[in-house]
mmCIF file of C-alpha atoms in Angstrom:
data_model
loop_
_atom_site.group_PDB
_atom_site.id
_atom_site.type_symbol
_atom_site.label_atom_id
_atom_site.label_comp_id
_atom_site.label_asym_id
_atom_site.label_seq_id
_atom_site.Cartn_x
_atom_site.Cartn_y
_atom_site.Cartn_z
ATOM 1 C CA UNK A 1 -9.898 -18.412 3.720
ATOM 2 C CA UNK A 2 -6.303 -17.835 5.301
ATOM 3 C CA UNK A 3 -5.092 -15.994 1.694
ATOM 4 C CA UNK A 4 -8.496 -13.612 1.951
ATOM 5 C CA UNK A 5 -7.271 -12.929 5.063
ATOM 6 C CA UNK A 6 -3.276 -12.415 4.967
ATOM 7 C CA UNK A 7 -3.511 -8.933 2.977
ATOM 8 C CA UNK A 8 -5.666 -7.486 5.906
ATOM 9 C CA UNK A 9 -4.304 -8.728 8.541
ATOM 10 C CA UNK A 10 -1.083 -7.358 6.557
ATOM 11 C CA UNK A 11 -2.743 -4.374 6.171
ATOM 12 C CA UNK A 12 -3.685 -3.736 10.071
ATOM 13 C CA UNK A 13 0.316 -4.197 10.812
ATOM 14 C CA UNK A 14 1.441 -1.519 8.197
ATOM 15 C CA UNK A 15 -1.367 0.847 9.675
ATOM 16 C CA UNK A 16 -0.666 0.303 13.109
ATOM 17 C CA UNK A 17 3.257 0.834 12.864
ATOM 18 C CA UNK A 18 2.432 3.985 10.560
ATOM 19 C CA UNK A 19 -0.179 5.541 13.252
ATOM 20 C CA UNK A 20 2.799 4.650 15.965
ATOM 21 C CA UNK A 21 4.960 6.937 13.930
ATOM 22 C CA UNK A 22 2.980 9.304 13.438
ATOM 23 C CA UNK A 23 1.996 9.584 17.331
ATOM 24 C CA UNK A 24 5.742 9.479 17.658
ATOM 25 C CA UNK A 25 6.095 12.779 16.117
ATOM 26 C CA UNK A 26 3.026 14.086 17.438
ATOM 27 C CA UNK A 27 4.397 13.622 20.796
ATOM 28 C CA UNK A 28 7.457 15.224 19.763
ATOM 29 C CA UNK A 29 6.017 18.494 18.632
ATOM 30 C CA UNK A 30 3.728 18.760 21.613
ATOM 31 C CA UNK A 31 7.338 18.233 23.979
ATOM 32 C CA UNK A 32 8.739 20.914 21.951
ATOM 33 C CA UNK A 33 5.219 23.446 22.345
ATOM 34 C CA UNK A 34 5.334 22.895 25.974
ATOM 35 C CA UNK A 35 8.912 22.981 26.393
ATOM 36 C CA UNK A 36 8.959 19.547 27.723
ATOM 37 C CA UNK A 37 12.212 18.549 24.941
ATOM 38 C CA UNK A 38 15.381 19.892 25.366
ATOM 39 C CA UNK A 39 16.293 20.029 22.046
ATOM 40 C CA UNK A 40 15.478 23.461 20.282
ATOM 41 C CA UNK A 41 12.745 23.512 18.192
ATOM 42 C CA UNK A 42 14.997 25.780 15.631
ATOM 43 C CA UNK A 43 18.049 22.257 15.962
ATOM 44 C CA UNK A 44 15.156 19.874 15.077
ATOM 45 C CA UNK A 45 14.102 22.124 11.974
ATOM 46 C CA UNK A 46 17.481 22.436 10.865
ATOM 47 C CA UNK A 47 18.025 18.049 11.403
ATOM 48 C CA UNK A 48 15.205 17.813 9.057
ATOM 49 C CA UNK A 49 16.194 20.243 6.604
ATOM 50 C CA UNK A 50 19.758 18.561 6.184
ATOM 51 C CA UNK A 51 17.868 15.008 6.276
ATOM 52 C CA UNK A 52 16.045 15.989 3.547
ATOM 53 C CA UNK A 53 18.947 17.373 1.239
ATOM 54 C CA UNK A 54 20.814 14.848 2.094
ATOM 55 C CA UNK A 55 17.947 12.537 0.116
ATOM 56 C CA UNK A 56 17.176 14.943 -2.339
ATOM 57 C CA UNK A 57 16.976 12.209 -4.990
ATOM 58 C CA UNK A 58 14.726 10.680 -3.144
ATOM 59 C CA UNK A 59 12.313 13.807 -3.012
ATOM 60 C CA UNK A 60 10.770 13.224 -6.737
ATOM 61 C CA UNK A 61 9.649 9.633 -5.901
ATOM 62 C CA UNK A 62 5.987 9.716 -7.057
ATOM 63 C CA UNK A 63 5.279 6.704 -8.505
ATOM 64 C CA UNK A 64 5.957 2.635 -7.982
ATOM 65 C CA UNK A 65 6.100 0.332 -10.561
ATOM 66 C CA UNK A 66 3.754 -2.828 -10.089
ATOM 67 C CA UNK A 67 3.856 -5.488 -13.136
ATOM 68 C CA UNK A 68 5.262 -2.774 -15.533
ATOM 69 C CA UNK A 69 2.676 0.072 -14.583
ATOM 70 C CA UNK A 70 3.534 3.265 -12.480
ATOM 71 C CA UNK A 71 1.260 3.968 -9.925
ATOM 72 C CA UNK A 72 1.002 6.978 -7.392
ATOM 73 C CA UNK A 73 -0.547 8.950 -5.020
ATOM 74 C CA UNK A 74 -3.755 10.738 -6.447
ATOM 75 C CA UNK A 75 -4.036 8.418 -9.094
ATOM 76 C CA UNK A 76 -7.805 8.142 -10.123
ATOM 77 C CA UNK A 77 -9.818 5.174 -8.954
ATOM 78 C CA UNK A 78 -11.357 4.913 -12.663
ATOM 79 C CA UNK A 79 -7.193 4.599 -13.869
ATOM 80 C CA UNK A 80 -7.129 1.860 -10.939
ATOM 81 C CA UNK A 81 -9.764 -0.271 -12.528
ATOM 82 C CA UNK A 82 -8.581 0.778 -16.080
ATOM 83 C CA UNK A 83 -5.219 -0.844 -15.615
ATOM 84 C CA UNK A 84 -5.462 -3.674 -13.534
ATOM 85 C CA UNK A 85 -9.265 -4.699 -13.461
ATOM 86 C CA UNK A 86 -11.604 -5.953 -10.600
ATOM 87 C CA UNK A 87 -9.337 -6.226 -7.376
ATOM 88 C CA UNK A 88 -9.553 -9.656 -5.652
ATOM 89 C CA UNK A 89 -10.809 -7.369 -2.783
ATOM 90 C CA UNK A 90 -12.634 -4.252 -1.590
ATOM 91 C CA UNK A 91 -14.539 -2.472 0.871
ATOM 92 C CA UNK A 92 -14.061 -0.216 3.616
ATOM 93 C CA UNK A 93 -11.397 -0.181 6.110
ATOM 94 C CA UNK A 94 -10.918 2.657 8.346
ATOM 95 C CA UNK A 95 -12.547 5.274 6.503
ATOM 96 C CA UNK A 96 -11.230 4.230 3.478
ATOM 97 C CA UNK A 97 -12.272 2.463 0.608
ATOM 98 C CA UNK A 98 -9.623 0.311 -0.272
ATOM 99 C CA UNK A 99 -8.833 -2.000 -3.767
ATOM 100 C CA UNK A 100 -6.437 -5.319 -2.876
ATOM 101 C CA UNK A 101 -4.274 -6.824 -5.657
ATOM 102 C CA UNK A 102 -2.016 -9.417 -5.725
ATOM 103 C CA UNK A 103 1.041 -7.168 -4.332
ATOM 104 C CA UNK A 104 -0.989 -4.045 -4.075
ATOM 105 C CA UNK A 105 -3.431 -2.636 -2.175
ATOM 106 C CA UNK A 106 -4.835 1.106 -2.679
ATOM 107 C CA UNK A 107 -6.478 3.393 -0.530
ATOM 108 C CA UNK A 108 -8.762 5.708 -1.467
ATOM 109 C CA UNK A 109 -9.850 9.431 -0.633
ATOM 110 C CA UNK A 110 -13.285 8.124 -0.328
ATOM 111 C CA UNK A 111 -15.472 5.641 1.523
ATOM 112 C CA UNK A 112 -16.710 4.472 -1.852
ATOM 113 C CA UNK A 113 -15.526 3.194 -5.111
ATOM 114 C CA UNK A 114 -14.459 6.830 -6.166
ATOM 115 C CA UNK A 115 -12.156 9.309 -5.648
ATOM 116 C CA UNK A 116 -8.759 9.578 -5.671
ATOM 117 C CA UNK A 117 -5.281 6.989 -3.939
ATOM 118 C CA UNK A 118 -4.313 8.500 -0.683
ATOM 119 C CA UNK A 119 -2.195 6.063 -0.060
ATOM 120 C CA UNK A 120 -0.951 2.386 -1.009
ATOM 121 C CA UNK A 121 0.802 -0.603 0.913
ATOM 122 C CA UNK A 122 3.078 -3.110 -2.055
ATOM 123 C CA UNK A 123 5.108 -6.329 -0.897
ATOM 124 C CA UNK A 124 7.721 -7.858 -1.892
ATOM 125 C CA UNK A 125 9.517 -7.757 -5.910
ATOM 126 C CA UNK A 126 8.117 -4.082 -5.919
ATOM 127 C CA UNK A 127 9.868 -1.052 -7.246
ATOM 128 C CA UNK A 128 9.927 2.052 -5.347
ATOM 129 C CA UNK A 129 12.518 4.800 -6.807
ATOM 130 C CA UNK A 130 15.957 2.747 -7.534
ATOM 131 C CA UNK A 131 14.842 -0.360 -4.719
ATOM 132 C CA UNK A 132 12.933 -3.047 -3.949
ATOM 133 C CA UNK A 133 11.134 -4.238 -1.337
ATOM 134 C CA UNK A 134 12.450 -7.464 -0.632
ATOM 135 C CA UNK A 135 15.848 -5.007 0.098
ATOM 136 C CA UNK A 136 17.467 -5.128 3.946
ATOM 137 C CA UNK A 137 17.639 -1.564 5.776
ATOM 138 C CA UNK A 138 20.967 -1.343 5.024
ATOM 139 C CA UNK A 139 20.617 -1.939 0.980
ATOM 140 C CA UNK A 140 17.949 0.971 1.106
ATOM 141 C CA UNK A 141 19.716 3.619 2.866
ATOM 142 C CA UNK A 142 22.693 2.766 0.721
ATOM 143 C CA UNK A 143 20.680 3.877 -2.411
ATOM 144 C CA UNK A 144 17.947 6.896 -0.841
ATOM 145 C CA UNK A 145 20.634 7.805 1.925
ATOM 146 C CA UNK A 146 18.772 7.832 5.729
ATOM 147 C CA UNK A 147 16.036 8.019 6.714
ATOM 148 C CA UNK A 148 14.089 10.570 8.045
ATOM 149 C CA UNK A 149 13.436 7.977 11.235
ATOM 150 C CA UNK A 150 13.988 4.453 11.880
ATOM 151 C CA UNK A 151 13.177 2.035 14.385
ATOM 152 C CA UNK A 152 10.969 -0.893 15.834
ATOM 153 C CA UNK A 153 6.837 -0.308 16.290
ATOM 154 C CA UNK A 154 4.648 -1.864 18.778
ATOM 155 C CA UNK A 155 4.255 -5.080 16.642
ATOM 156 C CA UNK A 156 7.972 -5.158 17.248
ATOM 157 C CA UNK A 157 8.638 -4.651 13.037
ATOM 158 C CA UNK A 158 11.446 -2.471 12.103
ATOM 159 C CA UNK A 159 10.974 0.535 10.011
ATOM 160 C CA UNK A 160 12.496 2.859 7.858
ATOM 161 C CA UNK A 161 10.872 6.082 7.281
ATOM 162 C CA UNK A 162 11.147 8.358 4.185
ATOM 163 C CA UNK A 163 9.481 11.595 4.096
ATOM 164 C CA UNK A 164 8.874 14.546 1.530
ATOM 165 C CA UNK A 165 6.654 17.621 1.382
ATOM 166 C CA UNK A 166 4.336 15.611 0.291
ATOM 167 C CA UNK A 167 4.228 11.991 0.623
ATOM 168 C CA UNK A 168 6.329 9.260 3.047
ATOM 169 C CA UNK A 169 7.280 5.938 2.509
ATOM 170 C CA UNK A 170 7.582 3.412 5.191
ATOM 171 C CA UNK A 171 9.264 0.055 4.772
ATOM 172 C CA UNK A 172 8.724 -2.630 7.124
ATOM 173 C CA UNK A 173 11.067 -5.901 7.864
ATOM 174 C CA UNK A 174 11.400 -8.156 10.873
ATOM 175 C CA UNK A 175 14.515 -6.400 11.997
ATOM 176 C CA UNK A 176 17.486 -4.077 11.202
ATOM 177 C CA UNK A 177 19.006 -7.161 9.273
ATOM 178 C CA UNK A 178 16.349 -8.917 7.518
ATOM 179 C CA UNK A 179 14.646 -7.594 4.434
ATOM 180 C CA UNK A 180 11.840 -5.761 3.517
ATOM 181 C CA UNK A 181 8.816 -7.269 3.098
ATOM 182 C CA UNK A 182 6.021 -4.557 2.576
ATOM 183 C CA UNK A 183 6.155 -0.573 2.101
ATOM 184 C CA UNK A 184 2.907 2.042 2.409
ATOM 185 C CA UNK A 185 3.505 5.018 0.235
ATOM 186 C CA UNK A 186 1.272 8.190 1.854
ATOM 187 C CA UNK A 187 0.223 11.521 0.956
ATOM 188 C CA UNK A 188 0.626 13.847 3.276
#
């Protein structure tokens, strides 16, 4: 009962420290509208711009390897099924219909069993790019540079955020010195 349960509860920890972020730079932006931050909106543009060159190999990330397959973001359910078979679990979490492997789990554009990945969450002995979760921090920015933020979430796990155009990647350890244990990849 405890393994149905671990990739979940797993689950509910990588969603809540990627909604903190994203309030974190919700708040942000609303400081800056109501000119509540200090910094110039034009500074904080410019930060991200150079934070993004700065990883510009990173920018073409679009797929992870799991057991020898690539997977990615708007990957077809139907190619889902196709390559790795029934999931040990599914349903509906949070709007989403979601698909749980062994060290996989995909989320879906859709409450049902169709549609399109919007995003996934992998664990350790995953590839994403030239790493691994299973990495430290430090490993990882040694190899996609830093981050576009960093730090600890309410369910005190540290975090390393990546961010394109077009899709993020989180990856989540106990703390600054530990390794990784899990990364969600997201559109955005």
């Amino acid at each position: 009962m405890i393994k149905k349960l671990l990739p979940i509860l797993l689950l509910i920890i990588i969603i809540s420290g990627y909604k903190l972020i994203n309030l974190q730079q919700e708040q942000v932006l609303k400081e800056i509208e109501e000119g509540k931050n200090t910094i110039p909106k034009e500074t904080i543009l410019q930060q991200e711009s150079e934070k993004a060159q700065d990883n510009s190999s990173f920018l073409n990330i679009k797929q992870v390897r799991v057991k020898g397959i690539d997977f990615s973001v708007g990957l077809d359910c139907n190619e889902i099924l196709a390559k790795l078979g029934n999931p040990k679990d599914e349903g509906v979490f949070e709007g989403s219909y979601y698909l749980a492997y062994d060290q996989i789990i995909f989320f879906l554009d859709s409450i049902e069993k169709q549609g399109n990945v919007n995003s996934f969450a992998v664990w350790e002995g995953i590839e994403i790019d030239r790493v691994k979760v299973g990495m430290t921090p430090s490993d990882i920015k040694n190899i996609l540079g830093d981050p576009f933020k960093e730090g600890t979430d309410t369910n005190t796990n540290y975090y390393l955020f990546y961010k394109t155009e077009d899709l993020s990647v989180t990856f989540f350890s106990d703390d600054e010195n530990s390794p990784t244990t899990s990364a969600l990849i997201k559109k955005e």
